[in-house]
Coordinates of C-alpha atoms in Angstrom, one line a residue:
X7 CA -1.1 -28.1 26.7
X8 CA -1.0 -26.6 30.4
X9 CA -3.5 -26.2 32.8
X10 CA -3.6 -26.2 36.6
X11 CA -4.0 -29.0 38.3
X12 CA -7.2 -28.8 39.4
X13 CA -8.7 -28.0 36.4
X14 CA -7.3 -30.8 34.3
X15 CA -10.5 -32.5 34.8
X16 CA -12.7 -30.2 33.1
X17 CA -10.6 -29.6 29.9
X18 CA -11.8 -29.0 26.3
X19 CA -14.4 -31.2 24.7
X20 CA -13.9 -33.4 21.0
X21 CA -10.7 -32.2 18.7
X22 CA -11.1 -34.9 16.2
X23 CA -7.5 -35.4 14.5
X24 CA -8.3 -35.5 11.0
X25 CA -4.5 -36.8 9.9
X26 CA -4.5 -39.6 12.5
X27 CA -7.8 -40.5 11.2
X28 CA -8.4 -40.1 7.6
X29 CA -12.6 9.3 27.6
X30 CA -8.9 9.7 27.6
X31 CA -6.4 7.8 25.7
X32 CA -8.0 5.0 27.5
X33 CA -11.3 5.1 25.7
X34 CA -9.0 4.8 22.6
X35 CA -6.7 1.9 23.8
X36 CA -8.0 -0.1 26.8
X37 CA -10.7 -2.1 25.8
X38 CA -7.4 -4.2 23.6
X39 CA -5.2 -3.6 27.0
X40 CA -7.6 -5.0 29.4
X41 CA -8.1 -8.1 26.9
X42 CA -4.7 -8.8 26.7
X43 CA -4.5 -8.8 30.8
X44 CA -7.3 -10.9 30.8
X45 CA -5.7 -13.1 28.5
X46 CA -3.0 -13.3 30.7
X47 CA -5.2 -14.7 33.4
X48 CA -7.2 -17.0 31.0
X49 CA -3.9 -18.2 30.0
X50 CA -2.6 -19.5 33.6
X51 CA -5.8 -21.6 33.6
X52 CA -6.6 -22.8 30.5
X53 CA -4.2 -22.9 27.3
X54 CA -3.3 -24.7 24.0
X55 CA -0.1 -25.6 23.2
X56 CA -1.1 -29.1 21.4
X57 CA -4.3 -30.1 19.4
X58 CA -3.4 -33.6 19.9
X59 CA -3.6 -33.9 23.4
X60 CA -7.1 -32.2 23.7
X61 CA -9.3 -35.2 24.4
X62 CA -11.3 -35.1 26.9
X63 CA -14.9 -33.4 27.5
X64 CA -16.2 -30.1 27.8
X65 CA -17.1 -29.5 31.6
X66 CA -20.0 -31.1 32.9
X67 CA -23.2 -29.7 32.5
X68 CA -22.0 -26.8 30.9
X69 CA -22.3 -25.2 27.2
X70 CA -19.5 -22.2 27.0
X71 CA -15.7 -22.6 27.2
X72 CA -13.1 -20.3 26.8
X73 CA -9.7 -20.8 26.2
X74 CA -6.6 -19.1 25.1
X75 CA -4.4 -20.4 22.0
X76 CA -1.0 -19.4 21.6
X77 CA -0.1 -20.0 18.0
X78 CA 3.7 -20.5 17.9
X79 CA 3.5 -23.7 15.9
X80 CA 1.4 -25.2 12.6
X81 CA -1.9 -26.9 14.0
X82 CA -2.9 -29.9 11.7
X83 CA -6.1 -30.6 10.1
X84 CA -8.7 -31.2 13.0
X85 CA -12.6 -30.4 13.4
X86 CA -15.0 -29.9 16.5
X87 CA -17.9 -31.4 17.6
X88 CA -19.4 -28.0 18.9
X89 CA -19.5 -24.4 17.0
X90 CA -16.2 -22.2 18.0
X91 CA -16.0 -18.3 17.6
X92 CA -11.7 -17.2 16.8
X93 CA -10.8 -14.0 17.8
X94 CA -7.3 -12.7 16.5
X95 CA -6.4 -10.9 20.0
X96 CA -2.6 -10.1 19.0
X97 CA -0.5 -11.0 15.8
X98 CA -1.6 -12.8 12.0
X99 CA -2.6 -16.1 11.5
X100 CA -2.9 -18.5 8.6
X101 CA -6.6 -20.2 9.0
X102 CA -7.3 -22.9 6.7
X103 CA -10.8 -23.9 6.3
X104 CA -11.7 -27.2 4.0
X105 CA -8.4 -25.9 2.1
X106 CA -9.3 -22.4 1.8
X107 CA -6.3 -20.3 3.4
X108 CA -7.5 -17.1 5.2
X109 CA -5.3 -14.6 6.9
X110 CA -6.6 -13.1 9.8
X111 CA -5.4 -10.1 11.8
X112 CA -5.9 -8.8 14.9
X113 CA -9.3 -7.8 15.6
X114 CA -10.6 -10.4 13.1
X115 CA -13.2 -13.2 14.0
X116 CA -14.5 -17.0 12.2
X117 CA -17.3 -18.6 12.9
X118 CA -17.1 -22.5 12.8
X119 CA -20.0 -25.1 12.4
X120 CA -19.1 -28.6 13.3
X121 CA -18.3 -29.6 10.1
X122 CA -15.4 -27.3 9.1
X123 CA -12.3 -29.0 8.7
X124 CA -9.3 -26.5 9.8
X125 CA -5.9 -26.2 10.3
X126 CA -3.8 -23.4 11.6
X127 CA -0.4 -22.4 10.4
X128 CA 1.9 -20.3 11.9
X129 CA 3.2 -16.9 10.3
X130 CA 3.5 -14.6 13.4
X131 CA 5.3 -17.0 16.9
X132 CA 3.8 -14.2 18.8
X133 CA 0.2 -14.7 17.2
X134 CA -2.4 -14.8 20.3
X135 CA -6.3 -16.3 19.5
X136 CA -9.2 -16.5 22.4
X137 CA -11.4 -19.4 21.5
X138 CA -15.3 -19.4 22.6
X139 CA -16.4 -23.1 21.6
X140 CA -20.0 -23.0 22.1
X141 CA -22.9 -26.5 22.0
X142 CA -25.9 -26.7 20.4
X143 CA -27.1 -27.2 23.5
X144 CA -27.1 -23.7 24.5
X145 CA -29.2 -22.6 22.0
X146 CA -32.4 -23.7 23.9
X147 CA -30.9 -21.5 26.5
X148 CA -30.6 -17.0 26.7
X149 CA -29.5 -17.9 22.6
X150 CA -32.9 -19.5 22.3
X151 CA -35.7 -16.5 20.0
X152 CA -32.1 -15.2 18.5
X153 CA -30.7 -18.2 17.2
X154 CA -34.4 -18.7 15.4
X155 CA -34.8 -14.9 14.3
X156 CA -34.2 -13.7 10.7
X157 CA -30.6 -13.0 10.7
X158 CA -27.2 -14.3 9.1
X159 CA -26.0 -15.3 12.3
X160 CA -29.1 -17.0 13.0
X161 CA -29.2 -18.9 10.3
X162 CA -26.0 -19.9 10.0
X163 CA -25.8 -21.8 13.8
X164 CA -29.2 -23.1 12.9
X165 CA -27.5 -24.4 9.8
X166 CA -30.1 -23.1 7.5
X167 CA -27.9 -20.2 5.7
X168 CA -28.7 -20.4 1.7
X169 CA -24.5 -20.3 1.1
X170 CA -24.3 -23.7 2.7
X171 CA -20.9 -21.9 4.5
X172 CA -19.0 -23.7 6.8
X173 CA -17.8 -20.9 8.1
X174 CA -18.6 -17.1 8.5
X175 CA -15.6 -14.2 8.9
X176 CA -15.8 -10.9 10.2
X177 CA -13.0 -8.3 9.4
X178 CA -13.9 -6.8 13.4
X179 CA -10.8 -5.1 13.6
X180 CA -11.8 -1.2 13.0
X181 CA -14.7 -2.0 15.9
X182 CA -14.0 -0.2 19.6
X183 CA -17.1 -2.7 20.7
X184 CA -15.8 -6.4 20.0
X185 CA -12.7 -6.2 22.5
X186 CA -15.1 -4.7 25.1
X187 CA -17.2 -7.9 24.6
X188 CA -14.4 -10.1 24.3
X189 CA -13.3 -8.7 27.4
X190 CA -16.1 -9.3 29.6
X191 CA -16.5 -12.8 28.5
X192 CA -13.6 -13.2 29.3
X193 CA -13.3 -11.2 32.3
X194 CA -16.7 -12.9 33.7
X195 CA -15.4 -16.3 33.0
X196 CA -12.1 -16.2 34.8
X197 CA -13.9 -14.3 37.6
X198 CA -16.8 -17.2 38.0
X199 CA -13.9 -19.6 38.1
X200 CA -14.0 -20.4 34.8
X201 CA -17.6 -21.9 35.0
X202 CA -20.5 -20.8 32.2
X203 CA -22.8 -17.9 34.2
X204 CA -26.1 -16.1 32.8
X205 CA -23.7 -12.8 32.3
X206 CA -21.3 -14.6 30.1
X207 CA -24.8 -16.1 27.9
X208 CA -25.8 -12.4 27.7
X209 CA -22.0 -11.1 26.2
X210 CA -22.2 -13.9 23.6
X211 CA -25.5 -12.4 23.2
X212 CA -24.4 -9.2 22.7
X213 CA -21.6 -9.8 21.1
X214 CA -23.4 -11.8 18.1
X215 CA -26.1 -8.9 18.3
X216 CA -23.3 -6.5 17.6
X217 CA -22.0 -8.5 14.7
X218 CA -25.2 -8.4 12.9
X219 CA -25.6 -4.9 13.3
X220 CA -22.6 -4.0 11.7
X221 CA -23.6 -6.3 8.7
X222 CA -20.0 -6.7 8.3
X223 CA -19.6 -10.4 7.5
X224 CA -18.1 -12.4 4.7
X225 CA -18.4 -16.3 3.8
X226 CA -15.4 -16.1 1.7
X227 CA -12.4 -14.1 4.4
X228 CA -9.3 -12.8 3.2
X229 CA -7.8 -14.8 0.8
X230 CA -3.7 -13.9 -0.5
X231 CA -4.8 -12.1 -3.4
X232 CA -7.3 -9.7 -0.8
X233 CA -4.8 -9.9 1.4
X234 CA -2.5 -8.2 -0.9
X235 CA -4.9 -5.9 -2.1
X236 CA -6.4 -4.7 1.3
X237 CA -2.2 -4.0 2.4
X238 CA -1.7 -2.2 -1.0
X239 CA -4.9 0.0 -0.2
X240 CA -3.8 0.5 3.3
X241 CA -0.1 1.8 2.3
X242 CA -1.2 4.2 -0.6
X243 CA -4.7 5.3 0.5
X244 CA -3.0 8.3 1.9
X245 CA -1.8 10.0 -1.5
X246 CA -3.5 7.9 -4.3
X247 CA -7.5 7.8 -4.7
X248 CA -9.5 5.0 -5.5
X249 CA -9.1 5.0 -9.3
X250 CA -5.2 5.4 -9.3
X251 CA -5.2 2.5 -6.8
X252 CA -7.4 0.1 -8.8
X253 CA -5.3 1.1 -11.8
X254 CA -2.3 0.5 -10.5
X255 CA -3.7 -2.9 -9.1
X256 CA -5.1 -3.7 -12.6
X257 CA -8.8 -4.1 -11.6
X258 CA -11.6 -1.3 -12.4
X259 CA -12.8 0.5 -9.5
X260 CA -16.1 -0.6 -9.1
X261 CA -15.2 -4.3 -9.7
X262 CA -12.1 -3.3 -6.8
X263 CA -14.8 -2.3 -4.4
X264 CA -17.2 -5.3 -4.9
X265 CA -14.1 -7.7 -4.7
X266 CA -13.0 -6.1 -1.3
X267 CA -17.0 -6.3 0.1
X268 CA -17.6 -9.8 -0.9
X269 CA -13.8 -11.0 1.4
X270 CA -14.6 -8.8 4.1
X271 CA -18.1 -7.5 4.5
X272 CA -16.7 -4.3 4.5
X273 CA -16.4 -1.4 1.8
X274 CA -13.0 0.3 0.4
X275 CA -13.5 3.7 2.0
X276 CA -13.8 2.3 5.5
X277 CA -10.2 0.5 4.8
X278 CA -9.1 3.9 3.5
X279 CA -10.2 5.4 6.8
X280 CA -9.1 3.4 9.0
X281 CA -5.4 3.7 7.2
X282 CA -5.3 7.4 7.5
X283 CA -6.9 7.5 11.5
X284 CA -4.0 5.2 12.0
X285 CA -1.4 7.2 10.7
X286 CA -2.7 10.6 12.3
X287 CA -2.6 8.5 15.4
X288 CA 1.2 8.3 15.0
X289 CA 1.7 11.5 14.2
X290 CA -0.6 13.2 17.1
X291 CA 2.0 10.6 19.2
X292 CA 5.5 10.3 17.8
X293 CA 5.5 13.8 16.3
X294 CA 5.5 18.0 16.8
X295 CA 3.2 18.6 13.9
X296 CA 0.0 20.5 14.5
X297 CA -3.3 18.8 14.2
X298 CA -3.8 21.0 10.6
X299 CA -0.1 19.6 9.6
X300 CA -1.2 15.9 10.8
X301 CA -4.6 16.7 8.8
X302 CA -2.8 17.6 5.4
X303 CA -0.2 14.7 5.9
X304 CA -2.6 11.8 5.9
X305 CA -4.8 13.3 3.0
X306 CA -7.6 15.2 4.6
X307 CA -9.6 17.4 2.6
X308 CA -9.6 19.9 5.5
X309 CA -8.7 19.8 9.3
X310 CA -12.3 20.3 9.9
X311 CA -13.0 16.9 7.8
X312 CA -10.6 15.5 10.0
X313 CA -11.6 16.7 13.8
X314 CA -15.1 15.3 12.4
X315 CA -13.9 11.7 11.7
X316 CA -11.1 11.1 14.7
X317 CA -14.3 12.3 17.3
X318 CA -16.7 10.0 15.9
X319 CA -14.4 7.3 16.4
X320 CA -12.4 8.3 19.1
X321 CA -14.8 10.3 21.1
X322 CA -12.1 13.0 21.8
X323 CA -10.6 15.4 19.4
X324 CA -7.5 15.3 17.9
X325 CA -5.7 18.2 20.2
X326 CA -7.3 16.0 23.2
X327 CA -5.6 13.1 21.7
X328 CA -2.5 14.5 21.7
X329 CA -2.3 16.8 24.7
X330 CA -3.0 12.7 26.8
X331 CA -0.5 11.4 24.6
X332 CA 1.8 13.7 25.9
X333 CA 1.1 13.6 29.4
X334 CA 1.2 10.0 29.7
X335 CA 5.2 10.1 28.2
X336 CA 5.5 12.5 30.7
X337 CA 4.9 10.6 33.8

């Protein structure tokens, strides 16, 4: 592990080792830019490199830390004495939680109680995780009315949820707001010199706000066999529908589309959509083809169907898109 000097003293709380123990393009793509330069900064301060020699205390007095997790090695089986929030920031991972292997990719979150046993295995050196290990203690804090409303969440750091879950996942990576929050917590943090503030309570706030709004949440994750579905779905959405693909997978539709909900919180089409924005991304950059051609090639019923979805999500139209592309190669 590496930190400065003079922050060795406040380093990460309890890792118990379980085996030693039985508007432009910019609205489009900075939120993930800026996180990975904050990372960058998080990194020179605080930074795993080895589970085993995280043993002291969480800083004094305080009931937030954040650090950054570079996942170039297996991690073994370890738990926490605090609840910690896993954001996939760059690269895949290998999560396993009381045996249950999840893949997460970037964009993806987990939710851990204190009783979650975990290890982390390697499948991408590159892989990049932020870590926001949070104590109880905060909860009688700015967390105080929504860790006791009526919500998933809620219940789940309250440890009342009916599924008994150690554990809840969120498939976060189609979202333009969870960067922005991860951001500013981070951002905040390295700013107040890496000390808990008010603002950084009110981003964990919002953040967890955000995540119940979506109502995207899963107390399963992505398991191999979703894993291999969701990448079949992803590479063939574009010329195959729904049925075809669930044939082809050996599943009915219907059962397809419940199978995929109950591993990610999220539905089939969104996957499908998100697949086809990505290519036409691609193409409006690495290609000459008109937005009606770009349309057509990534299976749009009509280029008007597809101006529609890229400025919901992208808040720009595809021409716009493209034209910023463009000029950025250009300078």
């Amino acid at each position: 592990m590496y930190m400065k000097q003079n922050k060795i003293t406040e380093s990460l709380t309890v890792v118990k080792e379980i085996q030693k123990n039985p508007g432009e393009q910019s609205q489009v793509i900075l939120p993930r830019e800026m996180l990975k330069h904050n990372y960058n900064e998080l990194e020179q301060h605080y930074f795993i490199h080895d589970l085993q020699n995280l043993t002291s205390g969480f800083p004094e007095n305080e009931n937030i830390y954040i650090l950054g997790h570079e996942v170039t090695e297996d991690f073994p089986r370890h738990n926490h004495d605090f609840f910690e929030m896993s954001y996939v920031c760059q690269g895949e991972i290998l999560n396993v939680i009381d045996d249950v292997e999840l893949y997460m990719n970037p964009g993806d979150m987990i939710l851990l109680n204190q009783y979650a046993l975990q290890e982390i295995r390697c499948i991408n050196p590159k892989a990049l995780l932020i870590n926001i290990c949070i104590k109880e203690e905060l909860f009688s804090r700015t967390l105080k009315e929504f860790v006791m409303d009526n919500n998933p969440i809620s219940e789940f750091l309250r440890h009342d949820n009916r599924e008994k879950q150690k554990y809840m996942f969120f498939s976060t990576g189609y979202s333009r707001e969870i960067p922005v929050f991860m951001n500013n917590m981070v951002e905040e943090y390295t700013q107040a010199g890496f000390h808990q503030t008010f603002s950084l309570e009110a981003w964990l706030l919002l953040l967890f706000d955000s995540l119940v709004k979506s109502g995207r949440y899963s107390y399963s994750g992505i398991d191999k066999n979703a894993l291999k579905i969701i990448q079949y779905i992803q590479e063939h959405c574009i010329h195959e529908s729904m049925e075809r693909m669930a044939s082809e997978l050996g599943y009915n539709a219907n059962y397809l589309t419940g199978y995929i909900k109950k591993h990610t919180g999220r539905n089939c089409r969104e996957i499908m959509k998100e697949a086809r924005l990505k290519e036409a991304l691609r193409l409006l950059a690495d290609t000459a083809l008109s937005v009606y051609e770009v349309s057509e090639a990534c299976g749009y019923a009509s280029p008007s169907h597809f101006f529609r979805i890229f400025k919901e999500t992208y808040q720009m139209s595809p021409k716009e898109y493209q034209r910023q592309i463009h000029k950025n190669t250009m300078q």
